[in-house]
Short mmCIF file of C-alpha atoms in Angstrom, two decimals:
data_model
loop_
_atom_site.label_atom_id
_atom_site.label_comp_id
_atom_site.label_asym_id
_atom_site.label_seq_id
_atom_site.Cartn_x
_atom_site.Cartn_y
_atom_site.Cartn_z
CA MET Y 1 -53.87 -31.08 -7.53
CA LYS Y 2 -54.93 -28.84 -4.58
CA ILE Y 3 -53.26 -31.08 -2.02
CA TYR Y 4 -49.93 -30.76 -3.74
CA ASN Y 5 -50.00 -26.88 -4.13
CA LYS Y 6 -50.73 -26.79 -0.36
CA TYR Y 7 -47.90 -29.40 0.23
CA ILE Y 8 -45.48 -27.05 -1.90
CA GLY Y 9 -46.57 -23.95 -0.11
CA ALA Y 10 -46.03 -25.45 3.41
CA ILE Y 11 -42.63 -26.26 2.71
CA ALA Y 12 -41.94 -23.19 1.12
CA LEU Y 13 -43.29 -21.48 4.26
CA SER Y 14 -41.26 -23.48 6.51
CA LEU Y 15 -38.29 -22.52 4.71
CA VAL Y 16 -39.23 -18.73 5.09
CA LEU Y 17 -39.81 -19.18 8.72
CA ALA Y 18 -36.59 -21.06 9.32
CA SER Y 19 -34.86 -18.44 7.50
CA CYS Y 20 -36.15 -15.56 9.63
CA LYS Y 21 -33.93 -16.69 12.84
CA ALA Y 22 -30.93 -15.42 10.88
CA PRO Y 23 -28.57 -13.74 13.22
CA MET Y 24 -28.10 -9.98 13.19
CA ALA Y 25 -24.64 -8.20 12.52
CA THR Y 26 -22.63 -6.49 15.55
CA VAL Y 27 -23.05 -2.81 15.35
CA ILE Y 28 -20.09 -0.69 17.09
CA LYS Y 29 -20.31 3.21 17.01
CA ASP Y 30 -17.33 4.69 15.08
CA GLU Y 31 -16.26 6.92 17.91
CA VAL Y 32 -12.72 7.73 16.46
CA LYS Y 33 -14.29 9.06 13.43
CA THR Y 34 -17.31 10.90 15.12
CA ASN Y 35 -14.67 12.71 17.48
CA ILE Y 36 -11.83 13.85 15.37
CA PRO Y 37 -10.57 17.20 16.46
CA GLN Y 38 -11.35 20.35 14.78
CA ASN Y 39 -7.41 21.41 14.44
CA PHE Y 40 -4.15 19.99 14.74
CA ASN Y 41 -2.83 22.11 17.28
CA GLN Y 42 -5.72 23.27 19.56
CA GLU Y 43 -3.64 26.56 19.94
CA GLU Y 44 -3.65 27.43 16.36
CA GLN Y 45 -6.57 27.80 13.72
CA GLN Y 46 -6.07 25.90 10.32
CA ASP Y 47 -7.47 27.15 7.08
CA ALA Y 48 -9.40 24.47 5.45
CA ASN Y 49 -9.04 26.36 2.07
CA ASN Y 50 -5.10 25.91 1.85
CA ASN Y 51 -3.82 22.34 2.29
CA SER Y 52 -0.57 21.38 0.81
CA GLY Y 53 -1.85 17.63 0.57
CA THR Y 54 -3.81 18.33 -2.58
CA THR Y 55 -0.96 19.72 -4.27
CA PRO Y 56 0.35 17.31 -7.19
CA TRP Y 57 3.80 16.39 -6.62
CA ARG Y 58 5.28 17.74 -9.75
CA GLN Y 59 4.42 21.18 -8.39
CA PHE Y 60 5.62 20.51 -4.82
CA PHE Y 61 9.33 19.11 -5.99
CA THR Y 62 11.24 21.67 -7.89
CA ASP Y 63 14.46 19.96 -7.85
CA PRO Y 64 14.47 18.63 -11.81
CA ASN Y 65 16.86 15.75 -10.55
CA LEU Y 66 14.73 14.63 -8.06
CA VAL Y 67 11.68 14.84 -9.97
CA SER Y 68 13.42 12.91 -12.83
CA LEU Y 69 14.16 10.03 -10.26
CA ILE Y 70 10.45 10.02 -9.20
CA GLU Y 71 9.31 9.62 -12.67
CA ILE Y 72 11.74 6.53 -12.93
CA ALA Y 73 10.59 4.91 -9.97
CA LEU Y 74 6.91 5.41 -10.83
CA LYS Y 75 7.94 3.24 -13.97
CA ASN Y 76 9.84 0.45 -12.92
CA ASN Y 77 9.28 0.34 -8.70
CA GLN Y 78 8.65 -3.83 -8.20
CA GLU Y 79 6.49 -2.91 -4.96
CA LEU Y 80 4.24 -0.74 -7.17
CA LEU Y 81 3.88 -3.15 -9.88
CA ILE Y 82 2.89 -5.95 -7.51
CA THR Y 83 0.42 -3.45 -6.39
CA LEU Y 84 -1.23 -3.01 -9.83
CA GLN Y 85 -1.50 -6.85 -10.17
CA GLU Y 86 -3.45 -6.83 -6.76
CA ILE Y 87 -5.78 -4.47 -8.63
CA GLU Y 88 -6.03 -6.82 -11.63
CA ILE Y 89 -6.78 -9.74 -9.11
CA ALA Y 90 -9.70 -7.35 -7.73
CA LYS Y 91 -11.26 -6.73 -11.01
CA SER Y 92 -11.27 -10.37 -11.56
CA GLY Y 93 -13.33 -10.93 -8.72
CA VAL Y 94 -16.01 -8.26 -9.47
CA LEU Y 95 -16.36 -9.91 -13.04
CA ALA Y 96 -16.80 -13.38 -11.05
CA LYS Y 97 -19.34 -12.12 -8.58
CA LYS Y 98 -21.16 -10.60 -11.52
CA GLY Y 99 -21.18 -13.43 -13.72
CA LYS Y 100 -23.24 -15.27 -10.74
CA LEU Y 101 -25.97 -12.91 -11.57
CA SER Y 102 -26.51 -14.19 -14.94
CA PRO Y 103 -27.74 -17.63 -16.00
CA THR Y 104 -24.84 -20.23 -16.81
CA VAL Y 105 -25.42 -21.90 -20.45
CA SER Y 106 -23.22 -24.58 -21.90
CA ALA Y 107 -23.44 -26.74 -24.66
CA GLY Y 108 -22.74 -30.43 -24.72
CA ILE Y 109 -22.69 -33.92 -26.87
CA GLY Y 110 -22.67 -37.38 -25.65
CA ALA Y 111 -22.86 -40.95 -26.22
CA GLY Y 112 -23.74 -44.02 -24.20
CA LEU Y 113 -24.42 -47.67 -24.30
CA LYS Y 114 -26.64 -49.35 -21.60
CA LYS Y 115 -28.08 -52.85 -21.22
CA ALA Y 116 -30.67 -53.44 -18.30
CA GLY Y 117 -31.19 -56.78 -16.93
CA ARG Y 118 -34.03 -58.81 -18.39
CA TYR Y 119 -35.81 -59.45 -15.42
CA THR Y 120 -36.24 -55.55 -14.22
CA SER Y 121 -38.67 -53.21 -14.66
CA GLU Y 122 -36.92 -51.38 -17.25
CA GLY Y 123 -35.68 -54.50 -19.15
CA ALA Y 124 -39.13 -56.36 -19.14
CA GLY Y 125 -40.59 -52.82 -20.41
CA ASP Y 126 -37.69 -52.43 -23.17
CA ALA Y 127 -38.59 -56.07 -24.06
CA THR Y 128 -42.04 -55.56 -24.68
CA THR Y 129 -41.85 -52.38 -26.54
CA GLN Y 130 -41.78 -51.54 -29.91
CA ILE Y 131 -40.48 -48.83 -31.67
CA GLU Y 132 -42.44 -49.16 -34.85
CA PRO Y 133 -44.42 -51.75 -35.60
CA GLY Y 134 -42.50 -55.04 -36.11
CA ARG Y 135 -39.17 -53.44 -34.67
CA GLU Y 136 -38.24 -54.34 -31.42
CA MET Y 137 -36.23 -52.03 -28.78
CA PRO Y 138 -32.60 -52.79 -29.56
CA ASP Y 139 -30.39 -54.25 -26.83
CA PRO Y 140 -28.17 -53.00 -25.64
CA LEU Y 141 -29.70 -49.80 -25.91
CA GLY Y 142 -27.39 -46.64 -27.20
CA ASN Y 143 -28.18 -43.02 -26.17
CA PHE Y 144 -26.83 -40.11 -28.58
CA GLU Y 145 -27.46 -36.70 -27.30
CA GLY Y 146 -26.76 -33.10 -27.72
CA GLY Y 147 -27.70 -29.45 -26.54
CA LEU Y 148 -28.01 -26.64 -24.21
CA MET Y 149 -27.89 -26.61 -20.36
CA ALA Y 150 -28.64 -23.67 -17.97
CA ASN Y 151 -28.51 -23.03 -14.54
CA TRP Y 152 -29.63 -19.97 -12.77
CA GLU Y 153 -29.98 -19.06 -9.45
CA ILE Y 154 -32.40 -16.25 -8.77
CA ASP Y 155 -31.35 -13.65 -6.73
CA ILE Y 156 -34.53 -13.22 -4.59
CA TRP Y 157 -32.86 -11.80 -1.22
CA LYS Y 158 -30.20 -9.81 -3.51
CA LYS Y 159 -27.41 -11.81 -1.77
CA LEU Y 160 -25.44 -12.06 -5.01
CA ARG Y 161 -25.82 -8.16 -5.78
CA THR Y 162 -24.54 -7.84 -2.07
CA GLU Y 163 -21.47 -10.20 -2.92
CA LYS Y 164 -20.90 -7.83 -5.95
CA GLU Y 165 -20.93 -4.87 -4.22
CA SER Y 166 -18.75 -6.31 -1.83
CA ALA Y 167 -16.09 -7.02 -4.78
CA VAL Y 168 -16.19 -3.67 -6.16
CA ALA Y 169 -15.54 -2.05 -2.67
CA HIS Y 170 -12.68 -4.45 -2.30
CA TYR Y 171 -11.49 -3.38 -5.71
CA LEU Y 172 -11.85 0.12 -4.87
CA SER Y 173 -9.74 -0.44 -1.89
CA THR Y 174 -6.80 -1.92 -3.89
CA VAL Y 175 -6.97 0.93 -6.08
CA GLU Y 176 -6.47 3.25 -2.76
CA GLY Y 177 -3.78 0.86 -1.72
CA LYS Y 178 -2.03 1.57 -5.11
CA ASN Y 179 -2.24 5.31 -4.40
CA PHE Y 180 -0.94 4.66 -1.06
CA VAL Y 181 2.13 2.94 -2.40
CA LEU Y 182 2.92 5.73 -4.86
CA SER Y 183 2.68 8.51 -1.89
CA ASN Y 184 5.21 6.14 0.15
CA LEU Y 185 7.41 5.28 -3.04
CA ILE Y 186 7.53 9.35 -3.59
CA GLU Y 187 8.31 9.94 -0.18
CA GLU Y 188 11.30 7.16 0.04
CA VAL Y 189 12.83 8.55 -3.14
CA ALA Y 190 12.97 11.92 -1.99
CA ASP Y 191 14.15 11.42 1.65
CA ASN Y 192 17.24 9.03 0.13
CA TYR Y 193 17.77 11.74 -2.19
CA TYR Y 194 18.18 14.39 0.43
CA GLU Y 195 20.15 11.91 2.35
CA LEU Y 196 22.44 11.52 -0.34
CA LEU Y 197 23.00 15.26 -1.15
CA ALA Y 198 23.74 15.50 3.00
CA LEU Y 199 26.28 12.83 2.54
CA ASP Y 200 27.96 14.48 -0.41
CA ASN Y 201 28.14 17.72 1.44
CA GLN Y 202 29.59 16.03 4.57
CA LEU Y 203 32.34 14.56 2.34
CA ASP Y 204 33.26 17.85 1.03
CA ILE Y 205 33.38 18.98 4.79
CA ILE Y 206 35.65 16.22 5.87
CA GLN Y 207 37.88 16.74 2.91
CA GLN Y 208 38.20 20.22 3.71
CA TYR Y 209 38.94 19.41 7.31
CA ILE Y 210 41.70 16.99 5.77
CA LYS Y 211 43.47 19.98 4.15
CA LEU Y 212 43.20 21.88 7.38
CA GLN Y 213 44.73 19.33 9.34
CA GLN Y 214 47.68 18.82 6.73
CA LYS Y 215 48.36 22.41 7.17
CA ALA Y 216 48.50 22.18 11.07
CA LEU Y 217 50.80 19.06 10.86
CA GLU Y 218 53.03 20.94 8.63
CA ILE Y 219 53.24 23.87 10.95
CA SER Y 220 53.65 21.46 13.97
CA LYS Y 221 56.78 19.82 12.29
CA ILE Y 222 58.42 23.43 11.68
CA GLN Y 223 57.75 24.48 15.08
CA LYS Y 224 59.52 20.77 16.16
CA GLU Y 225 62.29 21.92 14.32
CA ALA Y 226 62.21 25.37 15.88
CA ALA Y 227 61.97 23.74 19.29
CA ALA Y 228 58.84 25.65 19.87
CA ALA Y 229 56.75 22.56 19.60
CA THR Y 230 57.21 18.86 20.96
CA GLU Y 231 56.82 15.39 19.10
CA LEU Y 232 53.97 14.70 20.95
CA ALA Y 233 52.17 17.58 19.22
CA VAL Y 234 53.37 16.22 15.77
CA LYS Y 235 51.90 12.65 16.73
CA LYS Y 236 48.95 14.33 17.69
CA PHE Y 237 47.97 16.13 14.53
CA GLU Y 238 49.13 12.81 12.80
CA ALA Y 239 46.65 10.88 14.57
CA GLU Y 240 43.75 13.27 13.93
CA LEU Y 241 44.64 13.46 10.24
CA ALA Y 242 44.48 9.59 9.67
CA LYS Y 243 41.31 9.50 11.86
CA SER Y 244 39.87 12.20 9.21
CA LYS Y 245 40.93 10.07 6.51
CA ALA Y 246 39.27 6.94 7.70
CA ALA Y 247 36.09 8.73 8.21
CA GLU Y 248 36.18 10.33 4.47
CA TYR Y 249 36.37 6.53 3.46
CA THR Y 250 33.10 5.68 5.87
CA ILE Y 251 31.11 8.27 3.99
CA ARG Y 252 32.02 7.11 0.83
CA GLN Y 253 30.51 3.89 1.19
CA GLN Y 254 27.37 5.40 2.79
CA ILE Y 255 27.22 7.40 -0.35
CA THR Y 256 27.62 4.18 -2.64
CA GLU Y 257 25.19 2.38 -0.38
CA LYS Y 258 22.37 5.15 -0.51
CA GLU Y 259 23.22 5.55 -4.21
CA ASN Y 260 22.07 1.50 -4.68
CA GLN Y 261 19.09 2.10 -2.28
CA ILE Y 262 17.68 4.73 -4.76
CA ASN Y 263 18.54 2.49 -7.70
CA ALA Y 264 16.52 -0.22 -5.84
CA LEU Y 265 13.25 1.97 -5.58
CA LEU Y 266 13.90 2.76 -9.16
CA GLY Y 267 14.10 -0.58 -10.00
CA ARG Y 268 17.42 -0.84 -11.71
CA TYR Y 269 20.76 -2.04 -11.32
CA PRO Y 270 23.77 0.20 -9.70
CA GLN Y 271 24.50 3.40 -11.75
CA PRO Y 272 25.33 7.02 -10.61
CA ILE Y 273 22.69 9.37 -9.12
CA ILE Y 274 22.40 12.82 -10.95
CA ARG Y 275 22.38 15.51 -8.69
CA THR Y 276 23.32 18.83 -7.64
CA LYS Y 277 25.06 19.03 -4.23
CA GLU Y 278 26.37 22.61 -4.47
CA ASN Y 279 22.77 24.36 -3.42
CA PHE Y 280 21.97 21.89 -0.74
CA MET Y 281 22.54 24.18 2.25
CA SER Y 282 20.91 27.02 0.67
CA THR Y 283 17.60 25.24 -0.24
CA ILE Y 284 14.62 26.71 1.55
CA PRO Y 285 12.00 24.08 2.36
CA PRO Y 286 8.56 24.85 0.63
CA THR Y 287 5.95 25.91 3.25
CA VAL Y 288 3.32 23.51 4.08
CA TYR Y 289 -0.39 24.17 4.79
CA THR Y 290 -2.15 21.44 6.85
CA GLY Y 291 -5.60 22.53 6.22
CA ILE Y 292 -8.16 20.60 9.02
CA PRO Y 293 -7.94 17.17 10.15
CA SER Y 294 -11.27 16.22 8.53
CA GLN Y 295 -9.54 16.36 5.20
CA LEU Y 296 -7.70 13.57 5.94
CA LEU Y 297 -10.43 11.37 5.43
CA ALA Y 298 -10.68 12.61 1.63
CA ASN Y 299 -7.14 13.09 1.09
CA ARG Y 300 -4.98 10.03 2.67
CA PRO Y 301 -5.53 7.00 0.28
CA ASP Y 302 -4.38 4.49 3.17
CA ILE Y 303 -7.64 5.95 5.21
CA LYS Y 304 -9.95 5.58 2.19
CA GLN Y 305 -8.54 2.11 1.56
CA ALA Y 306 -9.39 1.34 5.12
CA GLU Y 307 -12.67 2.51 4.68
CA LEU Y 308 -13.61 0.43 1.56
CA GLU Y 309 -12.44 -2.64 3.33
CA LEU Y 310 -14.93 -1.70 6.31
CA LYS Y 311 -17.60 -1.32 3.44
CA SER Y 312 -16.51 -4.38 1.89
CA SER Y 313 -16.67 -6.20 5.30
CA LYS Y 314 -19.97 -5.09 6.10
CA LEU Y 315 -21.44 -6.17 2.69
CA ASP Y 316 -19.61 -9.77 3.43
CA VAL Y 317 -21.46 -9.86 6.84
CA GLU Y 318 -24.69 -9.12 5.06
CA ALA Y 319 -24.22 -11.87 2.29
CA ALA Y 320 -23.23 -14.20 4.78
CA ARG Y 321 -26.38 -13.49 6.87
CA LYS Y 322 -28.54 -14.07 3.70
CA GLU Y 323 -27.06 -17.70 3.65
CA PHE Y 324 -29.61 -18.48 6.00
CA TYR Y 325 -32.43 -17.65 3.68
CA PRO Y 326 -33.55 -20.22 1.41
CA SER Y 327 -32.63 -19.99 -2.30
CA LEU Y 328 -34.25 -20.42 -5.82
CA GLU Y 329 -32.54 -22.02 -8.61
CA ILE Y 330 -33.46 -23.13 -12.09
CA SER Y 331 -32.15 -25.53 -14.36
CA ALA Y 332 -33.23 -26.32 -17.98
CA THR Y 333 -32.13 -28.22 -20.60
CA LEU Y 334 -32.72 -28.49 -24.43
CA GLY Y 335 -31.40 -30.57 -26.90
CA LEU Y 336 -31.76 -33.80 -29.16
CA GLU Y 337 -31.65 -37.26 -27.88
CA ALA Y 338 -32.06 -40.39 -29.37
CA PHE Y 339 -30.82 -44.16 -29.29
CA LYS Y 340 -29.33 -44.00 -32.75
CA PRO Y 341 -27.65 -41.12 -34.11
CA SER Y 342 -29.63 -41.11 -37.54
CA TYR Y 343 -33.01 -40.74 -35.01
CA LEU Y 344 -31.40 -37.37 -34.00
CA VAL Y 345 -32.73 -35.36 -37.15
CA LYS Y 346 -36.26 -36.44 -36.79
CA MET Y 347 -38.25 -33.87 -35.27
CA PRO Y 348 -40.15 -33.40 -32.89
CA GLU Y 349 -39.52 -36.74 -31.90
CA SER Y 350 -35.91 -36.59 -30.78
CA ILE Y 351 -36.59 -33.20 -29.12
CA ALA Y 352 -35.97 -33.19 -25.10
CA TYR Y 353 -36.22 -30.65 -22.81
CA ASN Y 354 -36.32 -30.36 -18.89
CA LEU Y 355 -37.09 -27.50 -16.91
CA VAL Y 356 -36.75 -27.60 -13.09
CA GLY Y 357 -37.00 -25.04 -10.11
CA GLU Y 358 -35.97 -25.82 -6.95
CA LEU Y 359 -36.32 -23.53 -3.50
CA ALA Y 360 -34.27 -25.18 -0.77
CA GLY Y 361 -32.84 -23.58 2.48
CA PRO Y 362 -31.20 -24.64 5.72
CA LEU Y 363 -33.17 -26.36 8.15
CA ILE Y 364 -31.05 -28.65 10.51
CA ASN Y 365 -27.30 -28.21 11.06
CA LYS Y 366 -26.52 -24.68 10.35
CA SER Y 367 -23.40 -24.70 11.82
CA ALA Y 368 -21.16 -23.84 8.80
CA ILE Y 369 -23.53 -21.12 7.68
CA LYS Y 370 -23.15 -19.83 11.55
CA ALA Y 371 -19.55 -20.22 11.48
CA ASN Y 372 -19.29 -18.36 8.16
CA PHE Y 373 -21.29 -15.53 9.42
CA GLN Y 374 -19.58 -15.36 12.64
CA THR Y 375 -16.01 -14.86 10.62
CA ALA Y 376 -17.67 -12.37 8.59
CA ASP Y 377 -19.14 -10.30 11.66
CA ALA Y 378 -15.70 -10.75 13.30
CA LYS Y 379 -14.03 -9.45 10.35
CA GLN Y 380 -16.13 -6.14 9.93
CA ILE Y 381 -15.20 -5.36 13.75
CA GLN Y 382 -11.69 -6.08 12.52
CA ALA Y 383 -11.99 -3.69 9.68
CA LEU Y 384 -13.89 -1.05 11.73
CA TYR Y 385 -10.68 -0.77 14.32
CA GLU Y 386 -8.24 -1.03 11.58
CA TYR Y 387 -10.01 2.15 10.20
CA ASP Y 388 -9.92 3.84 13.56
CA LYS Y 389 -6.46 3.23 13.91
CA THR Y 390 -5.32 4.53 10.66
CA ILE Y 391 -7.22 7.65 11.22
CA LEU Y 392 -5.83 7.94 14.76
CA ASN Y 393 -2.18 7.33 13.49
CA ALA Y 394 -2.70 9.96 10.27
CA TYR Y 395 -3.77 12.36 12.96
CA LEU Y 396 -0.71 11.92 15.06
CA ASP Y 397 1.63 11.95 12.12
CA VAL Y 398 0.65 15.37 11.18
CA ALA Y 399 0.60 16.91 14.57
CA ASN Y 400 4.07 15.47 15.37
CA LEU Y 401 5.52 16.32 12.11
CA MET Y 402 3.86 19.97 12.50
CA SER Y 403 5.98 20.11 15.99
CA LYS Y 404 8.91 18.64 14.39
CA ILE Y 405 9.41 21.49 11.60
CA LYS Y 406 9.30 24.03 14.21
CA ASN Y 407 11.90 22.47 16.34
CA ILE Y 408 14.18 21.76 13.34
CA ASP Y 409 13.96 25.30 12.12
CA GLN Y 410 14.80 26.52 15.48
CA TYR Y 411 17.58 23.68 15.51
CA TYR Y 412 18.96 24.55 12.11
CA GLN Y 413 19.12 28.16 13.10
CA LEU Y 414 21.23 27.76 16.39
CA LYS Y 415 23.36 25.27 14.66
CA SER Y 416 24.14 27.82 12.00
CA GLN Y 417 25.44 30.21 14.50
CA GLU Y 418 27.27 27.66 16.43
CA THR Y 419 28.93 26.90 13.03
CA LYS Y 420 29.87 30.43 12.61
CA ALA Y 421 31.47 30.91 16.03
CA LEU Y 422 33.50 27.84 15.78
CA ASP Y 423 34.92 28.58 12.35
CA GLN Y 424 36.12 31.82 13.90
CA SER Y 425 37.75 30.39 16.79
CA ILE Y 426 39.48 27.94 14.52
CA ASP Y 427 40.91 30.77 12.65
CA ILE Y 428 41.92 32.54 15.74
CA ALA Y 429 43.58 29.31 17.50
CA ASN Y 430 45.55 28.73 14.30
CA GLN Y 431 47.17 32.11 14.39
CA LEU Y 432 47.48 31.83 18.12
CA PHE Y 433 49.35 28.25 17.48
CA ARG Y 434 51.69 29.99 14.68
CA ASN Y 435 52.68 32.59 17.25
CA SER Y 436 53.06 29.84 19.69
CA ARG Y 437 50.47 31.43 22.08
CA ALA Y 438 48.41 28.17 21.93
CA ASP Y 439 49.01 24.89 22.33
CA TYR Y 440 47.87 22.02 20.06
CA LEU Y 441 45.20 20.94 22.03
CA GLU Y 442 43.29 23.96 21.73
CA VAL Y 443 43.82 23.80 17.93
CA LEU Y 444 42.88 20.18 17.79
CA LEU Y 445 39.72 20.62 19.90
CA ASN Y 446 38.31 23.98 18.05
CA GLN Y 447 38.89 21.88 14.76
CA ARG Y 448 36.85 18.73 16.19
CA ASP Y 449 34.08 21.07 17.54
CA ALA Y 450 33.91 22.91 14.18
CA LEU Y 451 33.80 19.53 12.36
CA ASP Y 452 31.16 18.00 14.58
CA ALA Y 453 28.92 21.10 14.27
CA LYS Y 454 29.04 21.44 10.22
CA MET Y 455 28.21 17.77 9.93
CA GLU Y 456 25.21 18.31 12.46
CA LEU Y 457 24.14 21.46 10.69
CA ILE Y 458 24.36 19.48 7.61
CA GLU Y 459 22.31 16.90 9.00
CA ALA Y 460 19.73 19.42 10.41
CA LYS Y 461 19.24 20.55 6.70
CA GLN Y 462 18.60 17.21 5.52
CA LYS Y 463 15.94 16.68 8.32
CA GLN Y 464 14.50 19.80 7.48
CA LEU Y 465 13.80 18.82 4.07
CA SER Y 466 12.77 15.28 4.88
CA THR Y 467 10.41 16.54 7.31
CA VAL Y 468 8.54 18.79 4.84
CA VAL Y 469 8.53 15.70 2.60
CA ASP Y 470 7.13 13.59 5.30
CA ILE Y 471 4.43 15.66 6.51
CA TYR Y 472 3.41 16.28 2.62
CA LYS Y 473 2.97 12.69 2.53
CA SER Y 474 1.08 12.26 5.91
CA LEU Y 475 -1.44 15.08 4.47
CA GLY Y 476 -2.11 12.77 1.60
CA GLY Y 477 0.09 14.15 -0.79
CA GLY Y 478 2.35 12.49 -3.40
CA TRP Y 479 -0.14 10.17 -5.55
CA LYS Y 480 -2.04 12.95 -7.53
#
């Protein structure tokens, strides 16, 4: 017995020693996170106590029509619904890993028939064996059984717990992924809504321009009859009028497509988008407070998602490394077994049980385990680079949009001045044309310049509002 115990101990020791050769995971310093700047703009100091990214979206957006559209999108958007199913899949993965920590117990019944050859050890033994005095073993021999079976892998190295922790981290990353989809969805709905309002205002401008050109055309015809203008002037005004009417239909088509684009985000078939266009040009964008760059790590769901995926991948490496260690499995059965069903109720003779403990570990040909570890190690390095890239892109997004807000505000102010000046020049040119002191080219050029300036002013207002929405999303806003 002592020799047997020494033999078992030697095997266990060899398995442990063999497992000590498990490779180590690659360690890379996360310099991007460590060296994140203190401020977005080195020339200005940001206030850590003011950060628009923490403002709930219902407080950030004040247009009731836009708020209503966002609420519909949050209920019906297909991409969001797909993401919710990814969360359910990840949740099931956690339950699967958790289940491995507990014994697997199953119940079963079986029946069989067996005939051993007479000239075998089993057949010869059965032939000379009596069940009871005077009763020989039946031939062929039946077998009826039923009972419970259990298998349990003892988590001596915490490998199964590590796998469960990895699954939990992945599940939490899918939750953050859902939050990121929410943030993007709200941004898309708001941006498209402002673009739709801009198109509505551009359509109004082109219609006003058409009326202006119709009056100019009538004046040119009257002046031609009075020999104060030529047929060329009349044709030029007619061509300009036709061009403007064609532009009107182009804008109408763009409005239809933009409405359908919003309806697609809302997960519904085409229908009119309720909106109020009259106050678009007088809308003042909300003031955005950026906070400090380090707050992005806590506010932006895509950064938190990448961080959790990095944690999950590191745990996967740890679990893959523990595959080199020996594993301990226990299996047991308990039930009733007999060659005849009526004997199953005879206790304790029909009771059968089995208990086996197995300690096993890889010794030779570990290529599959090594490949699994190397794959996990490469994935955790890849996840680190992805995490760093997400942080860097988030910082650059905010820095670029901060600059864009300042420049677009200046651009809007200058375009407003240009529009006012050109509106005045149109009145002057029309007055001079009526008095035959200016030709038709001056009138046309002034009208074209004024139209272009007004169109650009509307685009500037749309960009002004959309940029504020974009930086709100870039700061981590929209999902709360």
